[in-house]
PDB file of N, CA and C in Angstrom:
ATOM      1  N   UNK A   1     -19.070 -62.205 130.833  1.00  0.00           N
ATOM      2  CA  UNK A   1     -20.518 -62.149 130.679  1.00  0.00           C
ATOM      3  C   UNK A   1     -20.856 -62.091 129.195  1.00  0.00           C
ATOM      4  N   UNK A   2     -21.787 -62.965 128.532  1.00  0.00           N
ATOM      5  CA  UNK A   2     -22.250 -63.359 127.343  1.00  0.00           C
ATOM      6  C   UNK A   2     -23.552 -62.607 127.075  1.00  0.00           C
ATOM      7  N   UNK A   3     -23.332 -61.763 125.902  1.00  0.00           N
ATOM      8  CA  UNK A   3     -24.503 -61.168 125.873  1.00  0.00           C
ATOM      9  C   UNK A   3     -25.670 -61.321 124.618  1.00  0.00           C
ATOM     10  N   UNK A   4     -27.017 -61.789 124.495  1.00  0.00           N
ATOM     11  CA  UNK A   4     -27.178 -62.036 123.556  1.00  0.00           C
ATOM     12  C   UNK A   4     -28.460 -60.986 122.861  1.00  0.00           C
ATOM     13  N   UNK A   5     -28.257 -60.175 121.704  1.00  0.00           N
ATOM     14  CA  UNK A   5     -29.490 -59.615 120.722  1.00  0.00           C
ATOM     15  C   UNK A   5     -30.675 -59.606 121.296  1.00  0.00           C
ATOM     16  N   UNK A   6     -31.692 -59.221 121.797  1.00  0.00           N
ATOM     17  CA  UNK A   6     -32.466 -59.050 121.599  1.00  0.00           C
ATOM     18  C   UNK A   6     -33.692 -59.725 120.641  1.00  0.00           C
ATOM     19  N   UNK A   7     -33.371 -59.948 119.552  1.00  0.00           N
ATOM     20  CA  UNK A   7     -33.803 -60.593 118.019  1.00  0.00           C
ATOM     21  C   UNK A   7     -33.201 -62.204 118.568  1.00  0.00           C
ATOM     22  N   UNK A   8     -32.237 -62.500 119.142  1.00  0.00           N
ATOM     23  CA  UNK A   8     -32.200 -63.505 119.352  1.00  0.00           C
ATOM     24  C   UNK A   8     -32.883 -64.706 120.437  1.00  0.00           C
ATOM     25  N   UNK A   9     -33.302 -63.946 121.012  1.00  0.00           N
ATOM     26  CA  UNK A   9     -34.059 -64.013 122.701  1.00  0.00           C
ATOM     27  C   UNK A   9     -35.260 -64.620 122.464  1.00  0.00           C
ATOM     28  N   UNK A  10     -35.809 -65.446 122.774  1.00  0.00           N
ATOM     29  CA  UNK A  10     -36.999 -66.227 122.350  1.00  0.00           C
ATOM     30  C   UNK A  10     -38.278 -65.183 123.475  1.00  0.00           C
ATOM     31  N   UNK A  11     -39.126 -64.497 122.744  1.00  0.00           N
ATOM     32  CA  UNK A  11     -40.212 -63.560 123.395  1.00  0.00           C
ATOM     33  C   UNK A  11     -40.714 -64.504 124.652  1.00  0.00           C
ATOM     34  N   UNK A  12     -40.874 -63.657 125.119  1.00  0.00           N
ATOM     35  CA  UNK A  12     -41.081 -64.035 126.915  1.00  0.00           C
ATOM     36  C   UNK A  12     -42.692 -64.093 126.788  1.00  0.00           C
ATOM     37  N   UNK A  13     -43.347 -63.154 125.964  1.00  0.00           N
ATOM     38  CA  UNK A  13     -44.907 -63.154 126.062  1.00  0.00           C
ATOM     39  C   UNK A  13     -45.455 -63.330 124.588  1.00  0.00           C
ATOM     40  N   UNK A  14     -46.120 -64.146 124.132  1.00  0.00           N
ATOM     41  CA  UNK A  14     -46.778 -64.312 123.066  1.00  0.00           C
ATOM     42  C   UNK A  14     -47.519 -62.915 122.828  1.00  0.00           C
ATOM     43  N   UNK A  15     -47.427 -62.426 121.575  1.00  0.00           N
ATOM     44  CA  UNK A  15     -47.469 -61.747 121.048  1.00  0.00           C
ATOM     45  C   UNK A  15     -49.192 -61.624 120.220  1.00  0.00           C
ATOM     46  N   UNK A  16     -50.154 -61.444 120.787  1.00  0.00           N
ATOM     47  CA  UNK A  16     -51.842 -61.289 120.597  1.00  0.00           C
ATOM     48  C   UNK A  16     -51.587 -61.979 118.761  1.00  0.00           C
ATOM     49  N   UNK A  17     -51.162 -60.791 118.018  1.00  0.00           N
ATOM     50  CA  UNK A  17     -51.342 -60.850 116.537  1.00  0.00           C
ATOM     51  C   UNK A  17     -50.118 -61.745 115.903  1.00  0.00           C
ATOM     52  N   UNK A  18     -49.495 -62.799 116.643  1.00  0.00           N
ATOM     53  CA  UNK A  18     -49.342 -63.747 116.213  1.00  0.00           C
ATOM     54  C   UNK A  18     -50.074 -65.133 115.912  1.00  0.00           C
ATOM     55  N   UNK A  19     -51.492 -64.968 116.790  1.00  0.00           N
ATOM     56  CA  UNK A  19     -52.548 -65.684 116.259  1.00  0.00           C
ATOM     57  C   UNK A  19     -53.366 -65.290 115.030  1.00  0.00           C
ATOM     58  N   UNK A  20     -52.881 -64.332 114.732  1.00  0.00           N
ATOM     59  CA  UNK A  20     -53.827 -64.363 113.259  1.00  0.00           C
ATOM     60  C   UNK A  20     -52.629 -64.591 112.103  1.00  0.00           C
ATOM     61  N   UNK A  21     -53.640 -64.806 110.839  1.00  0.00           N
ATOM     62  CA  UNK A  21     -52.831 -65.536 110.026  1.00  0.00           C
ATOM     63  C   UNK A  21     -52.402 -64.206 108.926  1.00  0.00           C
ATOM     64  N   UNK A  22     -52.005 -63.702 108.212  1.00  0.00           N
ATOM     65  CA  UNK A  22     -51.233 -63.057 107.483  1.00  0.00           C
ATOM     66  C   UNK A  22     -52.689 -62.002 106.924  1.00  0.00           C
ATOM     67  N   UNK A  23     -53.246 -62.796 106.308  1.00  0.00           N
ATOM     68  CA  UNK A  23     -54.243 -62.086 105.607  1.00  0.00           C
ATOM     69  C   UNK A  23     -55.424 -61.429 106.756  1.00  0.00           C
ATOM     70  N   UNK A  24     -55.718 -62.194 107.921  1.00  0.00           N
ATOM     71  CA  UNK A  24     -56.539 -61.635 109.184  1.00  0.00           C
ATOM     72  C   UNK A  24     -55.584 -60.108 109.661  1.00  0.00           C
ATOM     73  N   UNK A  25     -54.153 -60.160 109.793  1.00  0.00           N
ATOM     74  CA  UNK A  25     -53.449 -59.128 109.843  1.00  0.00           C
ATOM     75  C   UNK A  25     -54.212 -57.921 109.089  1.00  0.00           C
ATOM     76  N   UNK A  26     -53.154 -58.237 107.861  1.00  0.00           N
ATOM     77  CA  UNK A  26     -53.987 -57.088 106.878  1.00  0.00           C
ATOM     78  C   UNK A  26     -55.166 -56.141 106.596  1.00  0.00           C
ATOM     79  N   UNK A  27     -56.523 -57.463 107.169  1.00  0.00           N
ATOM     80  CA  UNK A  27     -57.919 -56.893 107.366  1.00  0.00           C
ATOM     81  C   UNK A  27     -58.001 -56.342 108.497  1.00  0.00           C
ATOM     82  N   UNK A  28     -57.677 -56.727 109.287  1.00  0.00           N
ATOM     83  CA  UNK A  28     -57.649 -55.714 110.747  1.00  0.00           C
ATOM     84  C   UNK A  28     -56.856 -54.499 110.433  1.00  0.00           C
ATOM     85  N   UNK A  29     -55.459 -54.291 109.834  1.00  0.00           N
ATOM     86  CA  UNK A  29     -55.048 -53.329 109.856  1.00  0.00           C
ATOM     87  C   UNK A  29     -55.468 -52.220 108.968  1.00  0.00           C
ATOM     88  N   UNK A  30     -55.868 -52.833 107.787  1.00  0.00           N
ATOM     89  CA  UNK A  30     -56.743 -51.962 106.826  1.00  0.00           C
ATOM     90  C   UNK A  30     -57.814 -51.328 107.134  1.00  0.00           C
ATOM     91  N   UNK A  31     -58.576 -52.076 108.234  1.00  0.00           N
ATOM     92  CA  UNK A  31     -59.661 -51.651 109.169  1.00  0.00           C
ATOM     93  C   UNK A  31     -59.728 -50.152 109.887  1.00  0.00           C
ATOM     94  N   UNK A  32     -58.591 -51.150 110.510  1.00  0.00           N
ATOM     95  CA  UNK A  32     -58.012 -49.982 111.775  1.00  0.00           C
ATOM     96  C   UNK A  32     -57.299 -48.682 110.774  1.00  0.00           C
ATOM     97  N   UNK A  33     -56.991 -48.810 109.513  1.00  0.00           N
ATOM     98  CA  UNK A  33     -56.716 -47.500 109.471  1.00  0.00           C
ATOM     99  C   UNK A  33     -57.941 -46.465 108.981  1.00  0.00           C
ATOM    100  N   UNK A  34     -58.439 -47.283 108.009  1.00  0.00           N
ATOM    101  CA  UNK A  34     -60.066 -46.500 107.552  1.00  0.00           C
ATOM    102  C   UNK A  34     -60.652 -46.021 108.492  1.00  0.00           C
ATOM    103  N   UNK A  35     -60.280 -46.385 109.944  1.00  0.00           N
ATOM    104  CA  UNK A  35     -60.883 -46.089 110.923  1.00  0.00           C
ATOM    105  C   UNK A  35     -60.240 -44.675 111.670  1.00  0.00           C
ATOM    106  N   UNK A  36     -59.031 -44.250 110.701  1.00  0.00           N
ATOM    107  CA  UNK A  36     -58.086 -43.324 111.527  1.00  0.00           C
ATOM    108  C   UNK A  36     -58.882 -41.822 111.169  1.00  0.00           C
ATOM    109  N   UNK A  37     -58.886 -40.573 111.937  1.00  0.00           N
ATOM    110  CA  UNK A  37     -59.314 -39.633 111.261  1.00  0.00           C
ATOM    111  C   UNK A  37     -58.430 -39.043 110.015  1.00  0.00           C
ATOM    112  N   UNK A  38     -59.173 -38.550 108.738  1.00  0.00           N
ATOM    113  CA  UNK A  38     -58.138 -38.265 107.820  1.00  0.00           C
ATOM    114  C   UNK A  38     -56.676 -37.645 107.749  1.00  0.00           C
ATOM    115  N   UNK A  39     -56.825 -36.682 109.093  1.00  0.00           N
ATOM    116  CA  UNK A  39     -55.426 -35.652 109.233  1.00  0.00           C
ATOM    117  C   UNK A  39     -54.227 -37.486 109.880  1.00  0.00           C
ATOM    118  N   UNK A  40     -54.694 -38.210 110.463  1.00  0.00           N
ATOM    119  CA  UNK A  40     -53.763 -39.629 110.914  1.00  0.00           C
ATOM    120  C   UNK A  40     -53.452 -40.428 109.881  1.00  0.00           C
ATOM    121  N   UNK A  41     -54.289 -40.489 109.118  1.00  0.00           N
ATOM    122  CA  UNK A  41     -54.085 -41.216 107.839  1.00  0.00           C
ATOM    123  C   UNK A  41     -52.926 -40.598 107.114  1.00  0.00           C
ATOM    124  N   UNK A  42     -53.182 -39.522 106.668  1.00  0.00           N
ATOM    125  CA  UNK A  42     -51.894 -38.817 105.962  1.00  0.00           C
ATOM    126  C   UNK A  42     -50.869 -38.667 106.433  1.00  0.00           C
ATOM    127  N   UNK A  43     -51.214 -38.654 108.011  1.00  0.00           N
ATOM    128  CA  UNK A  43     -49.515 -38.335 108.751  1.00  0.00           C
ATOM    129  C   UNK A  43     -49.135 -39.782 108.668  1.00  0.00           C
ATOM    130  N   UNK A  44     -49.822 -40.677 108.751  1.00  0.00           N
ATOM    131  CA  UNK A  44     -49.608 -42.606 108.501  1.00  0.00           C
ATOM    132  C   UNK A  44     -48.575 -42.670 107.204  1.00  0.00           C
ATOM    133  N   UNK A  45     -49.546 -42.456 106.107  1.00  0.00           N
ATOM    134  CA  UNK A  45     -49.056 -42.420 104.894  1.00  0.00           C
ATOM    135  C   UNK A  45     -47.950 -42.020 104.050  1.00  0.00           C
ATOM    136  N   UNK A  46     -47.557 -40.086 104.981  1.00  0.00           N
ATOM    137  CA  UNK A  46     -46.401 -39.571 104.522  1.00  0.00           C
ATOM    138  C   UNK A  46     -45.337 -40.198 105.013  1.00  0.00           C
ATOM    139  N   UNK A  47     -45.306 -40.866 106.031  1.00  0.00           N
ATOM    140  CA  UNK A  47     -44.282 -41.445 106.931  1.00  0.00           C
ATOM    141  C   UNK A  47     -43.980 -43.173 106.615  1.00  0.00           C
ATOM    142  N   UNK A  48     -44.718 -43.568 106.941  1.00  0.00           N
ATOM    143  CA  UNK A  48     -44.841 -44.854 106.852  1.00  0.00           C
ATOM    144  C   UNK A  48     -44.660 -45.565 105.106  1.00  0.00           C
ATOM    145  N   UNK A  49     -45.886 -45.106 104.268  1.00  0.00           N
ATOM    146  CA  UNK A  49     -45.766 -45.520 102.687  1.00  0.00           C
ATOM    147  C   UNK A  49     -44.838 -44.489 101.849  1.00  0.00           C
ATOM    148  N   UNK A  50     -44.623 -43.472 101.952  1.00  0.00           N
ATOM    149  CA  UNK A  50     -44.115 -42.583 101.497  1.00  0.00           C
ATOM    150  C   UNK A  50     -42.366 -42.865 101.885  1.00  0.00           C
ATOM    151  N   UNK A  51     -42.510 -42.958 103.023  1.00  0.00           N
ATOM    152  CA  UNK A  51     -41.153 -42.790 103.313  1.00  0.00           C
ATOM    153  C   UNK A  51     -40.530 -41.415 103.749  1.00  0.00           C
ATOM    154  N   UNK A  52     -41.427 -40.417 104.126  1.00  0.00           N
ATOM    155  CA  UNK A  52     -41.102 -38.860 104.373  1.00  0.00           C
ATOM    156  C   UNK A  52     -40.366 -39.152 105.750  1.00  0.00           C
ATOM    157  N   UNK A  53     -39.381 -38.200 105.796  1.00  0.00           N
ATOM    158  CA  UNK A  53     -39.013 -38.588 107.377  1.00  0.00           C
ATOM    159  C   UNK A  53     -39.787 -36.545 108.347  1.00  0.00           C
ATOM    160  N   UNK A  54     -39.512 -36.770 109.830  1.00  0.00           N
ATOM    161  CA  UNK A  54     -40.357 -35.642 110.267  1.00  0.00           C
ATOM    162  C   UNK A  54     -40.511 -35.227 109.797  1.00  0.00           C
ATOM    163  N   UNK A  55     -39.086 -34.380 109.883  1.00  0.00           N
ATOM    164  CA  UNK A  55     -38.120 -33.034 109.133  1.00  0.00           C
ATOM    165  C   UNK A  55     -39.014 -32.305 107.798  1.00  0.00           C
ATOM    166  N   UNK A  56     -39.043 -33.458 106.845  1.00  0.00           N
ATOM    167  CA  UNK A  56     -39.963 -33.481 105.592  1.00  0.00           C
ATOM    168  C   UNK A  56     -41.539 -33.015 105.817  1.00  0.00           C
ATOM    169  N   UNK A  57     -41.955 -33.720 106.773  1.00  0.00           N
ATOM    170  CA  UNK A  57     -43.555 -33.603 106.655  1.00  0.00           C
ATOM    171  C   UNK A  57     -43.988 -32.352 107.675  1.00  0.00           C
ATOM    172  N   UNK A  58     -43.310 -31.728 108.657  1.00  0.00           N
ATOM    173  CA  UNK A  58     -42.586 -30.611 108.920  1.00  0.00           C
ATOM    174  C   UNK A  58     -42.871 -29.468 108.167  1.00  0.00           C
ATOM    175  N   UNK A  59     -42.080 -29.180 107.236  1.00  0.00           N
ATOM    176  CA  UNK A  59     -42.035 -28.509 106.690  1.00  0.00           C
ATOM    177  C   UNK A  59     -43.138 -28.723 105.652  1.00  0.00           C
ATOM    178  N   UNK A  60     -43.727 -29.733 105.346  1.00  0.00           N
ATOM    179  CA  UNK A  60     -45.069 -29.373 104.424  1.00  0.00           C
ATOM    180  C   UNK A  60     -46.256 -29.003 105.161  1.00  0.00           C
ATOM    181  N   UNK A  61     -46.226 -29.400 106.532  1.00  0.00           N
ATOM    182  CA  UNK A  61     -47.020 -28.871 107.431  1.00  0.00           C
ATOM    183  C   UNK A  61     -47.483 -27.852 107.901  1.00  0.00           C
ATOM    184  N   UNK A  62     -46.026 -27.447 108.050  1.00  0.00           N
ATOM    185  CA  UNK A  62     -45.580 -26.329 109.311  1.00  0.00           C
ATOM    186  C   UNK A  62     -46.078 -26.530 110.345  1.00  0.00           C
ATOM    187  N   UNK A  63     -46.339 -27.516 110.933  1.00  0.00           N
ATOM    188  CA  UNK A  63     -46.758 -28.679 112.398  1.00  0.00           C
ATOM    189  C   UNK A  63     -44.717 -28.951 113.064  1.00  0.00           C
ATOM    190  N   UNK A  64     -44.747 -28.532 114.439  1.00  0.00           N
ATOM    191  CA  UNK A  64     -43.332 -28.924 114.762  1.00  0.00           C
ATOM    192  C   UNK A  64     -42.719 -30.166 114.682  1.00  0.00           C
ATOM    193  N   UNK A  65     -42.182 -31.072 114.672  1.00  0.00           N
ATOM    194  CA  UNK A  65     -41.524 -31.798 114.347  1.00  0.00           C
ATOM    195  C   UNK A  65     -41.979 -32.815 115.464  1.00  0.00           C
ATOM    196  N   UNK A  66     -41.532 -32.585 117.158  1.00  0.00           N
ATOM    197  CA  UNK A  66     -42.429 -33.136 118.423  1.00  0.00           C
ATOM    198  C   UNK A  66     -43.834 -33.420 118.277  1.00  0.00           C
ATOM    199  N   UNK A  67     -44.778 -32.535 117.469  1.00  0.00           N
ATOM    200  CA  UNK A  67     -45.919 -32.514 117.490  1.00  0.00           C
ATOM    201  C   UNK A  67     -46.374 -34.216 116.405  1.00  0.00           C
ATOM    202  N   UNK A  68     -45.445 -33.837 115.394  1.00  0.00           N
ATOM    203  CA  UNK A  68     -45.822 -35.111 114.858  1.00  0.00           C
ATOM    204  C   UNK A  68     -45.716 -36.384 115.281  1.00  0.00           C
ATOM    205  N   UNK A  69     -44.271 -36.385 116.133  1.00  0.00           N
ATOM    206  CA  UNK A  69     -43.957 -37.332 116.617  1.00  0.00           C
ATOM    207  C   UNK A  69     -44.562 -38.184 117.441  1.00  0.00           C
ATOM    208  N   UNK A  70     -45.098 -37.186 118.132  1.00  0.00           N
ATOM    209  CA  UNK A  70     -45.746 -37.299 119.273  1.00  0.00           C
ATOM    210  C   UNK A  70     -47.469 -37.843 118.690  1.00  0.00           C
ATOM    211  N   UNK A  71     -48.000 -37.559 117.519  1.00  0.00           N
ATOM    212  CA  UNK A  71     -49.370 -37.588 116.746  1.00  0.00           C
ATOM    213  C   UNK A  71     -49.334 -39.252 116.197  1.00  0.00           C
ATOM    214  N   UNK A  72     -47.902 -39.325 115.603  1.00  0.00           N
ATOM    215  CA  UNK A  72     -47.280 -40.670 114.834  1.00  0.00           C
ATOM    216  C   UNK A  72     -47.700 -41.905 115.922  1.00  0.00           C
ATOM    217  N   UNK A  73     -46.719 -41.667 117.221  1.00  0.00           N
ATOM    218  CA  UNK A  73     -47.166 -42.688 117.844  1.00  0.00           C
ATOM    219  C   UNK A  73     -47.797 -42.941 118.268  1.00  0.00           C
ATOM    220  N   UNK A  74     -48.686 -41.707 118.622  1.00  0.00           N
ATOM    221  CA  UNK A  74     -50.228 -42.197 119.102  1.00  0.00           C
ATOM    222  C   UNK A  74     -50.932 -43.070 118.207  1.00  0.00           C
ATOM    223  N   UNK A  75     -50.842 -42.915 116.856  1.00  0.00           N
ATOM    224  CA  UNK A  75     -51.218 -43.828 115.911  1.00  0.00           C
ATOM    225  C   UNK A  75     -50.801 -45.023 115.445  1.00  0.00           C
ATOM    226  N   UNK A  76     -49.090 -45.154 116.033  1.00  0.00           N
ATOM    227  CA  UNK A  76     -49.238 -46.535 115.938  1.00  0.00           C
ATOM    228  C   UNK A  76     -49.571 -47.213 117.238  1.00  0.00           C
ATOM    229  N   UNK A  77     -50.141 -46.436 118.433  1.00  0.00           N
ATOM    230  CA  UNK A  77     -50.420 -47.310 119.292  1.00  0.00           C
ATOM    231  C   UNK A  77     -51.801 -47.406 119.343  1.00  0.00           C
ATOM    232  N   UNK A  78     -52.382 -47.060 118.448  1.00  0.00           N
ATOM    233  CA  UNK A  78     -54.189 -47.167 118.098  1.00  0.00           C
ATOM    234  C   UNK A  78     -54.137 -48.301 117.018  1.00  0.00           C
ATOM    235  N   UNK A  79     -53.225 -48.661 116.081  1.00  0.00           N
ATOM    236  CA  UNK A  79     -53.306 -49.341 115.736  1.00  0.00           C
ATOM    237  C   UNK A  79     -52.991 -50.636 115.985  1.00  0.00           C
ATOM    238  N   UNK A  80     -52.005 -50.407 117.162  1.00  0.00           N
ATOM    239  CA  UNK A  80     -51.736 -51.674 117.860  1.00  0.00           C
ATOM    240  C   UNK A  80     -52.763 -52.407 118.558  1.00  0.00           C
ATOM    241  N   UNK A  81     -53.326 -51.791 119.255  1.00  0.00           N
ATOM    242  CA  UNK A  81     -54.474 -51.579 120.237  1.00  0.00           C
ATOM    243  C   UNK A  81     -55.219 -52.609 119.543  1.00  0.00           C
ATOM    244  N   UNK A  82     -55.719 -52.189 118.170  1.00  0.00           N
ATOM    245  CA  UNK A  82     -57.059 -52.598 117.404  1.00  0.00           C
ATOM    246  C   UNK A  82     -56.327 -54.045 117.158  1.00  0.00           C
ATOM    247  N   UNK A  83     -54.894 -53.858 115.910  1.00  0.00           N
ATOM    248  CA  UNK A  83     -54.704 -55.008 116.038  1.00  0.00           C
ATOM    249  C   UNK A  83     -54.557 -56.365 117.278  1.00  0.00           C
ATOM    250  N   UNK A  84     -54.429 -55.926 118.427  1.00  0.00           N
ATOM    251  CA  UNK A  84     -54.730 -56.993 119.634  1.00  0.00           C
ATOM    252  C   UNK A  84     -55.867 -56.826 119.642  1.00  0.00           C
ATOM    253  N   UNK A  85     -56.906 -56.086 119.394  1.00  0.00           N
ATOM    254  CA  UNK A  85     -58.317 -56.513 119.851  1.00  0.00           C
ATOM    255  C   UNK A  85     -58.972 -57.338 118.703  1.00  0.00           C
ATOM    256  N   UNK A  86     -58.288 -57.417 117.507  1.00  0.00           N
ATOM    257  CA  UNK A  86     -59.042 -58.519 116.418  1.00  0.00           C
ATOM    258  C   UNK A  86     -58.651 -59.715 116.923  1.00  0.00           C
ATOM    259  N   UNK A  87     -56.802 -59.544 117.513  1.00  0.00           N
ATOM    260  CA  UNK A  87     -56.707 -60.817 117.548  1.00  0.00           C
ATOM    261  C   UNK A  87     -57.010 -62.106 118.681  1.00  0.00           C
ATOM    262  N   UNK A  88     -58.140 -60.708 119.528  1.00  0.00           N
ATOM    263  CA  UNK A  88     -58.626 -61.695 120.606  1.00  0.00           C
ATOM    264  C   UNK A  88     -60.535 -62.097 119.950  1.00  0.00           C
ATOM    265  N   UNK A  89     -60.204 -61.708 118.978  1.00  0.00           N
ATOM    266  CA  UNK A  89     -61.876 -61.990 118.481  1.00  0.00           C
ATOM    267  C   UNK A  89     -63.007 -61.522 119.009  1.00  0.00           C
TER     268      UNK A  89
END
């Protein structure tokens, strides 16, 4: 049995925000974050631009480690969200 990647697998479902073009990306996502409340933004920021991992932002917190985790992905699935809803116009 031949098994192949994942990454190699041609996506089964078109992907919403592959209809927009690079720069429509960006504006939606820039959107969608101005749109985040400030305490999401920073947990966005320490993690994501920063590069903080939990553990790190954790301890500048003193927020548990689950709690963020759990805060993180809610935010990237708000941002997902938005980004499919630009890219249905």
């Amino acid at each position: 049995l031949e098994t192949e990647s994942l990454e190699s697998q041609p996506s089964r479902t078109p992907v919403p925000v592959d209809q927009l073009d690079r720069s429509e990306v960006e504006e939606a996502l820039a959107e969608a974050i101005a749109h985040l409340q400030p305490e999401q933004r920073e947990l966005l920021e320490q993690r994501h631009f920063d590069g903080l991992g939990f553990q790190e932002i954790a301890a500048r917190s003193s927020l548990p480690v689950g709690t963020l985790k759990n805060r993180y992905y809610r935010i990237l699935s708000v941002l997902r969200e938005e980004l499919e809803r630009a890219s249905r116009g």
